């Protein structure tokens, strides 16, 4: 009795069983193993998170590519997904990159926050690695980042209510304007659009608190 093993593109380690049954109903089971000589890529970490960046600042993260197959791994191209929100990413290594089995390479990625990035949890870019791994010809690394920004808070938030006032009597209310964000903000102008003939007057008593 002879067995053959002919690898096909796919998983690089195959496991099966050879079952021999006799006429008395007894089974003999032998494990059958085979390894395919193909490249295999592993990327750690699978995503990059730059956290919060100041507008215009540059952050750096890195990922490590492992050649875990039995054949050399080649990264033929590194590119950004065309729908990436931010395009200002640069890589410390350029394709093509060739790795022998069990070798690895660290790729550093600089991201410049050249635009405001929303704090909504969505990725701002995706890095695509094109490889000769038949199982994973394209590896996508999602990139997350957000920019620090100022956030204006006004108290009371809805209306400044003077209630009922008699003629000639001045009633005072205080409006608190503050920055509850993570970056400085400039209030360039404060005005009352319609002062009702001078009945509403704005008193500037701002502080730096």
mmCIF file of C-alpha atoms in Angstrom:
data_model
loop_
_atom_site.group_PDB
_atom_site.id
_atom_site.type_symbol
_atom_site.label_atom_id
_atom_site.label_comp_id
_atom_site.label_asym_id
_atom_site.label_seq_id
_atom_site.Cartn_x
_atom_site.Cartn_y
_atom_site.Cartn_z
ATOM 1 C CA UNK A 1 0.000 0.000 0.000
ATOM 2 C CA UNK A 2 1.335 3.396 -0.964
ATOM 3 C CA UNK A 3 0.253 6.920 -0.050
ATOM 4 C CA UNK A 4 0.897 10.104 -1.968
ATOM 5 C CA UNK A 5 0.777 13.723 -0.902
ATOM 6 C CA UNK A 6 0.351 16.472 -3.482
ATOM 7 C CA UNK A 7 0.078 19.930 -1.876
ATOM 8 C CA UNK A 8 -2.402 22.417 -3.256
ATOM 9 C CA UNK A 9 -2.499 26.169 -2.524
ATOM 10 C CA UNK A 10 -4.038 26.699 0.862
ATOM 11 C CA UNK A 11 -3.136 25.843 4.418
ATOM 12 C CA UNK A 12 0.571 25.034 4.717
ATOM 13 C CA UNK A 13 0.181 22.095 7.105
ATOM 14 C CA UNK A 14 -2.233 19.238 6.380
ATOM 15 C CA UNK A 15 -3.398 16.640 8.869
ATOM 16 C CA UNK A 16 -5.579 13.639 8.118
ATOM 17 C CA UNK A 17 -6.121 10.049 9.228
ATOM 18 C CA UNK A 18 -5.615 6.689 7.554
ATOM 19 C CA UNK A 19 -8.288 4.259 8.737
ATOM 20 C CA UNK A 20 -7.853 0.502 8.203
ATOM 21 C CA UNK A 21 -10.845 -1.693 8.989
ATOM 22 C CA UNK A 22 -10.735 -5.494 9.254
ATOM 23 C CA UNK A 23 -13.566 -7.950 8.759
ATOM 24 C CA UNK A 24 -13.990 -8.359 12.507
ATOM 25 C CA UNK A 25 -15.001 -4.687 12.740
ATOM 26 C CA UNK A 26 -11.778 -3.431 14.328
ATOM 27 C CA UNK A 27 -10.338 -0.111 13.201
ATOM 28 C CA UNK A 28 -6.734 0.921 13.081
ATOM 29 C CA UNK A 29 -6.193 4.670 12.801
ATOM 30 C CA UNK A 30 -2.907 6.233 11.753
ATOM 31 C CA UNK A 31 -2.352 9.951 11.584
ATOM 32 C CA UNK A 32 -1.200 11.297 8.244
ATOM 33 C CA UNK A 33 0.801 14.529 8.147
ATOM 34 C CA UNK A 34 2.065 16.693 5.348
ATOM 35 C CA UNK A 35 3.594 20.143 5.063
ATOM 36 C CA UNK A 36 3.368 22.379 2.031
ATOM 37 C CA UNK A 37 6.401 24.377 0.992
ATOM 38 C CA UNK A 38 4.727 27.761 0.645
ATOM 39 C CA UNK A 39 5.254 31.200 2.210
ATOM 40 C CA UNK A 40 3.112 32.304 5.120
ATOM 41 C CA UNK A 41 2.774 35.827 6.528
ATOM 42 C CA UNK A 42 1.953 36.887 10.085
ATOM 43 C CA UNK A 43 1.625 40.560 11.060
ATOM 44 C CA UNK A 44 1.789 41.815 14.668
ATOM 45 C CA UNK A 45 -0.035 43.896 15.749
ATOM 46 C CA UNK A 46 -2.915 43.556 13.266
ATOM 47 C CA UNK A 47 -3.875 47.246 13.686
ATOM 48 C CA UNK A 48 -2.061 50.521 14.462
ATOM 49 C CA UNK A 49 -3.488 53.003 16.969
ATOM 50 C CA UNK A 50 -1.835 56.436 17.240
ATOM 51 C CA UNK A 51 -4.168 57.654 19.956
ATOM 52 C CA UNK A 52 -4.676 61.421 20.174
ATOM 53 C CA UNK A 53 -2.376 63.722 18.179
ATOM 54 C CA UNK A 54 -2.113 67.481 18.053
ATOM 55 C CA UNK A 55 -3.000 68.953 14.697
ATOM 56 C CA UNK A 56 0.168 69.070 12.586
ATOM 57 C CA UNK A 57 2.054 66.645 14.858
ATOM 58 C CA UNK A 58 3.602 63.344 13.753
ATOM 59 C CA UNK A 59 3.240 60.049 15.560
ATOM 60 C CA UNK A 60 5.107 56.786 15.001
ATOM 61 C CA UNK A 61 3.965 53.200 15.357
ATOM 62 C CA UNK A 62 5.407 49.947 14.000
ATOM 63 C CA UNK A 63 4.316 46.479 12.970
ATOM 64 C CA UNK A 64 6.360 43.326 12.621
ATOM 65 C CA UNK A 65 6.112 40.943 9.677
ATOM 66 C CA UNK A 66 7.007 37.286 10.285
ATOM 67 C CA UNK A 67 7.823 34.748 7.588
ATOM 68 C CA UNK A 68 6.208 31.662 9.143
ATOM 69 C CA UNK A 69 6.074 29.412 6.076
ATOM 70 C CA UNK A 70 8.537 26.946 4.603
ATOM 71 C CA UNK A 71 9.268 29.072 1.539
ATOM 72 C CA UNK A 72 10.638 32.638 1.311
ATOM 73 C CA UNK A 73 8.085 35.394 1.834
ATOM 74 C CA UNK A 74 7.986 38.407 -0.445
ATOM 75 C CA UNK A 75 6.124 41.649 0.189
ATOM 76 C CA UNK A 76 5.761 42.934 -3.333
ATOM 77 C CA UNK A 77 3.951 46.198 -2.576
ATOM 78 C CA UNK A 78 2.986 48.439 0.351
ATOM 79 C CA UNK A 79 0.199 50.918 -0.305
ATOM 80 C CA UNK A 80 -2.627 52.868 1.297
ATOM 81 C CA UNK A 81 -6.208 51.955 0.540
ATOM 82 C CA UNK A 82 -7.552 54.562 -1.915
ATOM 83 C CA UNK A 83 -10.436 55.398 0.460
ATOM 84 C CA UNK A 84 -8.116 56.213 3.372
ATOM 85 C CA UNK A 85 -9.103 59.512 4.997
ATOM 86 C CA UNK A 86 -5.519 60.497 5.728
ATOM 87 C CA UNK A 87 -2.719 60.021 3.189
ATOM 88 C CA UNK A 88 0.291 61.364 5.113
ATOM 89 C CA UNK A 89 1.798 58.021 6.162
ATOM 90 C CA UNK A 90 5.422 57.115 5.451
ATOM 91 C CA UNK A 91 7.123 53.735 5.872
ATOM 92 C CA UNK A 92 10.638 52.920 7.063
ATOM 93 C CA UNK A 93 10.883 50.019 4.591
ATOM 94 C CA UNK A 94 9.997 49.938 0.915
ATOM 95 C CA UNK A 95 8.818 47.002 -1.184
ATOM 96 C CA UNK A 96 9.923 44.602 -2.427
ATOM 97 C CA UNK A 97 10.897 43.009 0.892
ATOM 98 C CA UNK A 98 12.196 39.420 0.863
ATOM 99 C CA UNK A 99 12.241 37.293 4.006
ATOM 100 C CA UNK A 100 13.660 33.825 4.416
ATOM 101 C CA UNK A 101 11.613 31.275 6.392
ATOM 102 C CA UNK A 102 11.497 32.188 10.116
ATOM 103 C CA UNK A 103 12.863 35.683 9.432
ATOM 104 C CA UNK A 104 11.070 38.912 10.314
ATOM 105 C CA UNK A 105 11.193 42.639 9.677
ATOM 106 C CA UNK A 106 9.969 45.673 11.624
ATOM 107 C CA UNK A 107 8.249 48.365 9.557
ATOM 108 C CA UNK A 108 7.895 51.768 11.228
ATOM 109 C CA UNK A 109 5.018 53.981 10.115
ATOM 110 C CA UNK A 110 4.987 57.756 10.633
ATOM 111 C CA UNK A 111 1.596 59.464 10.524
ATOM 112 C CA UNK A 112 1.301 63.247 10.264
ATOM 113 C CA UNK A 113 -1.994 64.673 11.484
ATOM 114 C CA UNK A 114 -2.363 67.254 8.728
ATOM 115 C CA UNK A 115 -6.128 67.485 9.166
ATOM 116 C CA UNK A 116 -8.718 67.228 11.923
ATOM 117 C CA UNK A 117 -9.651 63.612 12.626
ATOM 118 C CA UNK A 118 -12.981 62.781 14.193
ATOM 119 C CA UNK A 119 -13.298 60.926 17.485
ATOM 120 C CA UNK A 120 -15.742 58.301 16.221
ATOM 121 C CA UNK A 121 -13.731 55.090 16.457
ATOM 122 C CA UNK A 122 -13.499 54.584 12.700
ATOM 123 C CA UNK A 123 -10.152 53.844 11.032
ATOM 124 C CA UNK A 124 -8.530 56.822 9.304
ATOM 125 C CA UNK A 125 -6.491 54.714 6.879
ATOM 126 C CA UNK A 126 -5.765 51.155 5.815
ATOM 127 C CA UNK A 127 -2.336 49.806 4.854
ATOM 128 C CA UNK A 128 -2.324 47.008 2.282
ATOM 129 C CA UNK A 129 0.571 44.556 2.058
ATOM 130 C CA UNK A 130 0.716 42.596 -1.193
ATOM 131 C CA UNK A 131 2.469 39.250 -0.651
ATOM 132 C CA UNK A 132 3.236 35.945 -2.319
ATOM 133 C CA UNK A 133 1.392 34.075 0.451
ATOM 134 C CA UNK A 134 -1.269 32.116 -1.480
ATOM 135 C CA UNK A 135 -3.622 32.167 1.512
ATOM 136 C CA UNK A 136 -3.201 35.882 2.289
ATOM 137 C CA UNK A 137 -2.133 37.640 -0.907
ATOM 138 C CA UNK A 138 -3.346 40.918 0.612
ATOM 139 C CA UNK A 139 -2.984 41.806 4.290
ATOM 140 C CA UNK A 140 -4.930 44.866 5.493
ATOM 141 C CA UNK A 141 -3.726 46.801 8.547
ATOM 142 C CA UNK A 142 -6.265 49.326 9.803
ATOM 143 C CA UNK A 143 -4.938 52.600 11.209
ATOM 144 C CA UNK A 144 -6.668 54.526 13.993
ATOM 145 C CA UNK A 145 -5.957 58.091 15.133
ATOM 146 C CA UNK A 146 -7.719 61.225 16.320
ATOM 147 C CA UNK A 147 -6.685 64.830 16.715
ATOM 148 C CA UNK A 148 -6.836 66.871 19.872
ATOM 149 C CA UNK A 149 -9.386 69.648 19.527
ATOM 150 C CA UNK A 150 -11.012 72.378 21.519
ATOM 151 C CA UNK A 151 -14.656 72.035 22.487
ATOM 152 C CA UNK A 152 -16.767 75.005 23.497
ATOM 153 C CA UNK A 153 -19.232 74.616 26.346
ATOM 154 C CA UNK A 154 -21.799 77.279 27.252
ATOM 155 C CA UNK A 155 -23.775 77.365 30.504
ATOM 156 C CA UNK A 156 -26.679 77.699 30.532
ATOM 157 C CA UNK A 157 -26.743 75.766 27.247
ATOM 158 C CA UNK A 158 -30.219 76.584 25.933
ATOM 159 C CA UNK A 159 -31.313 80.074 27.004
ATOM 160 C CA UNK A 160 -30.426 82.990 29.264
ATOM 161 C CA UNK A 161 -33.693 83.773 31.010
ATOM 162 C CA UNK A 162 -34.058 87.205 32.679
ATOM 163 C CA UNK A 163 -37.648 86.384 33.616
ATOM 164 C CA UNK A 164 -39.827 89.458 34.283
ATOM 165 C CA UNK A 165 -38.086 92.758 35.035
ATOM 166 C CA UNK A 166 -39.574 96.186 35.812
ATOM 167 C CA UNK A 167 -38.663 99.168 33.669
ATOM 168 C CA UNK A 168 -35.442 100.835 34.725
ATOM 169 C CA UNK A 169 -34.352 97.858 36.808
ATOM 170 C CA UNK A 170 -31.189 96.096 35.617
ATOM 171 C CA UNK A 171 -31.143 92.330 35.966
ATOM 172 C CA UNK A 172 -27.861 90.500 35.601
ATOM 173 C CA UNK A 173 -27.237 86.947 34.454
ATOM 174 C CA UNK A 174 -23.923 85.139 34.017
ATOM 175 C CA UNK A 175 -23.004 83.020 31.016
ATOM 176 C CA UNK A 176 -20.075 80.649 31.463
ATOM 177 C CA UNK A 177 -18.069 79.903 28.317
ATOM 178 C CA UNK A 178 -15.368 77.282 28.731
ATOM 179 C CA UNK A 179 -13.122 74.967 26.760
ATOM 180 C CA UNK A 180 -13.749 71.350 27.717
ATOM 181 C CA UNK A 181 -11.630 69.937 24.864
ATOM 182 C CA UNK A 182 -8.009 68.808 24.745
ATOM 183 C CA UNK A 183 -6.525 71.646 22.698
ATOM 184 C CA UNK A 184 -6.596 75.465 22.987
ATOM 185 C CA UNK A 185 -9.461 77.269 21.305
ATOM 186 C CA UNK A 186 -9.780 80.941 20.342
ATOM 187 C CA UNK A 187 -13.086 82.747 20.764
ATOM 188 C CA UNK A 188 -12.782 85.461 18.152
ATOM 189 C CA UNK A 189 -16.061 87.268 18.726
ATOM 190 C CA UNK A 190 -18.964 87.515 21.174
ATOM 191 C CA UNK A 191 -21.971 89.674 20.378
ATOM 192 C CA UNK A 192 -25.700 90.058 20.870
ATOM 193 C CA UNK A 193 -27.365 89.988 17.476
ATOM 194 C CA UNK A 194 -30.442 91.993 18.501
ATOM 195 C CA UNK A 195 -30.120 94.120 21.642
ATOM 196 C CA UNK A 196 -33.782 95.249 21.523
ATOM 197 C CA UNK A 197 -32.831 98.909 21.384
ATOM 198 C CA UNK A 198 -30.138 98.662 24.020
ATOM 199 C CA UNK A 199 -32.116 96.608 26.547
ATOM 200 C CA UNK A 200 -29.598 93.775 26.407
ATOM 201 C CA UNK A 201 -26.013 94.762 27.178
ATOM 202 C CA UNK A 202 -23.001 92.475 27.117
ATOM 203 C CA UNK A 203 -20.545 92.956 29.996
ATOM 204 C CA UNK A 204 -17.106 91.537 29.248
ATOM 205 C CA UNK A 205 -15.730 90.022 32.444
ATOM 206 C CA UNK A 206 -13.894 87.068 30.963
ATOM 207 C CA UNK A 207 -11.203 85.173 32.859
ATOM 208 C CA UNK A 208 -8.457 82.755 31.875
ATOM 209 C CA UNK A 209 -9.788 79.916 34.022
#
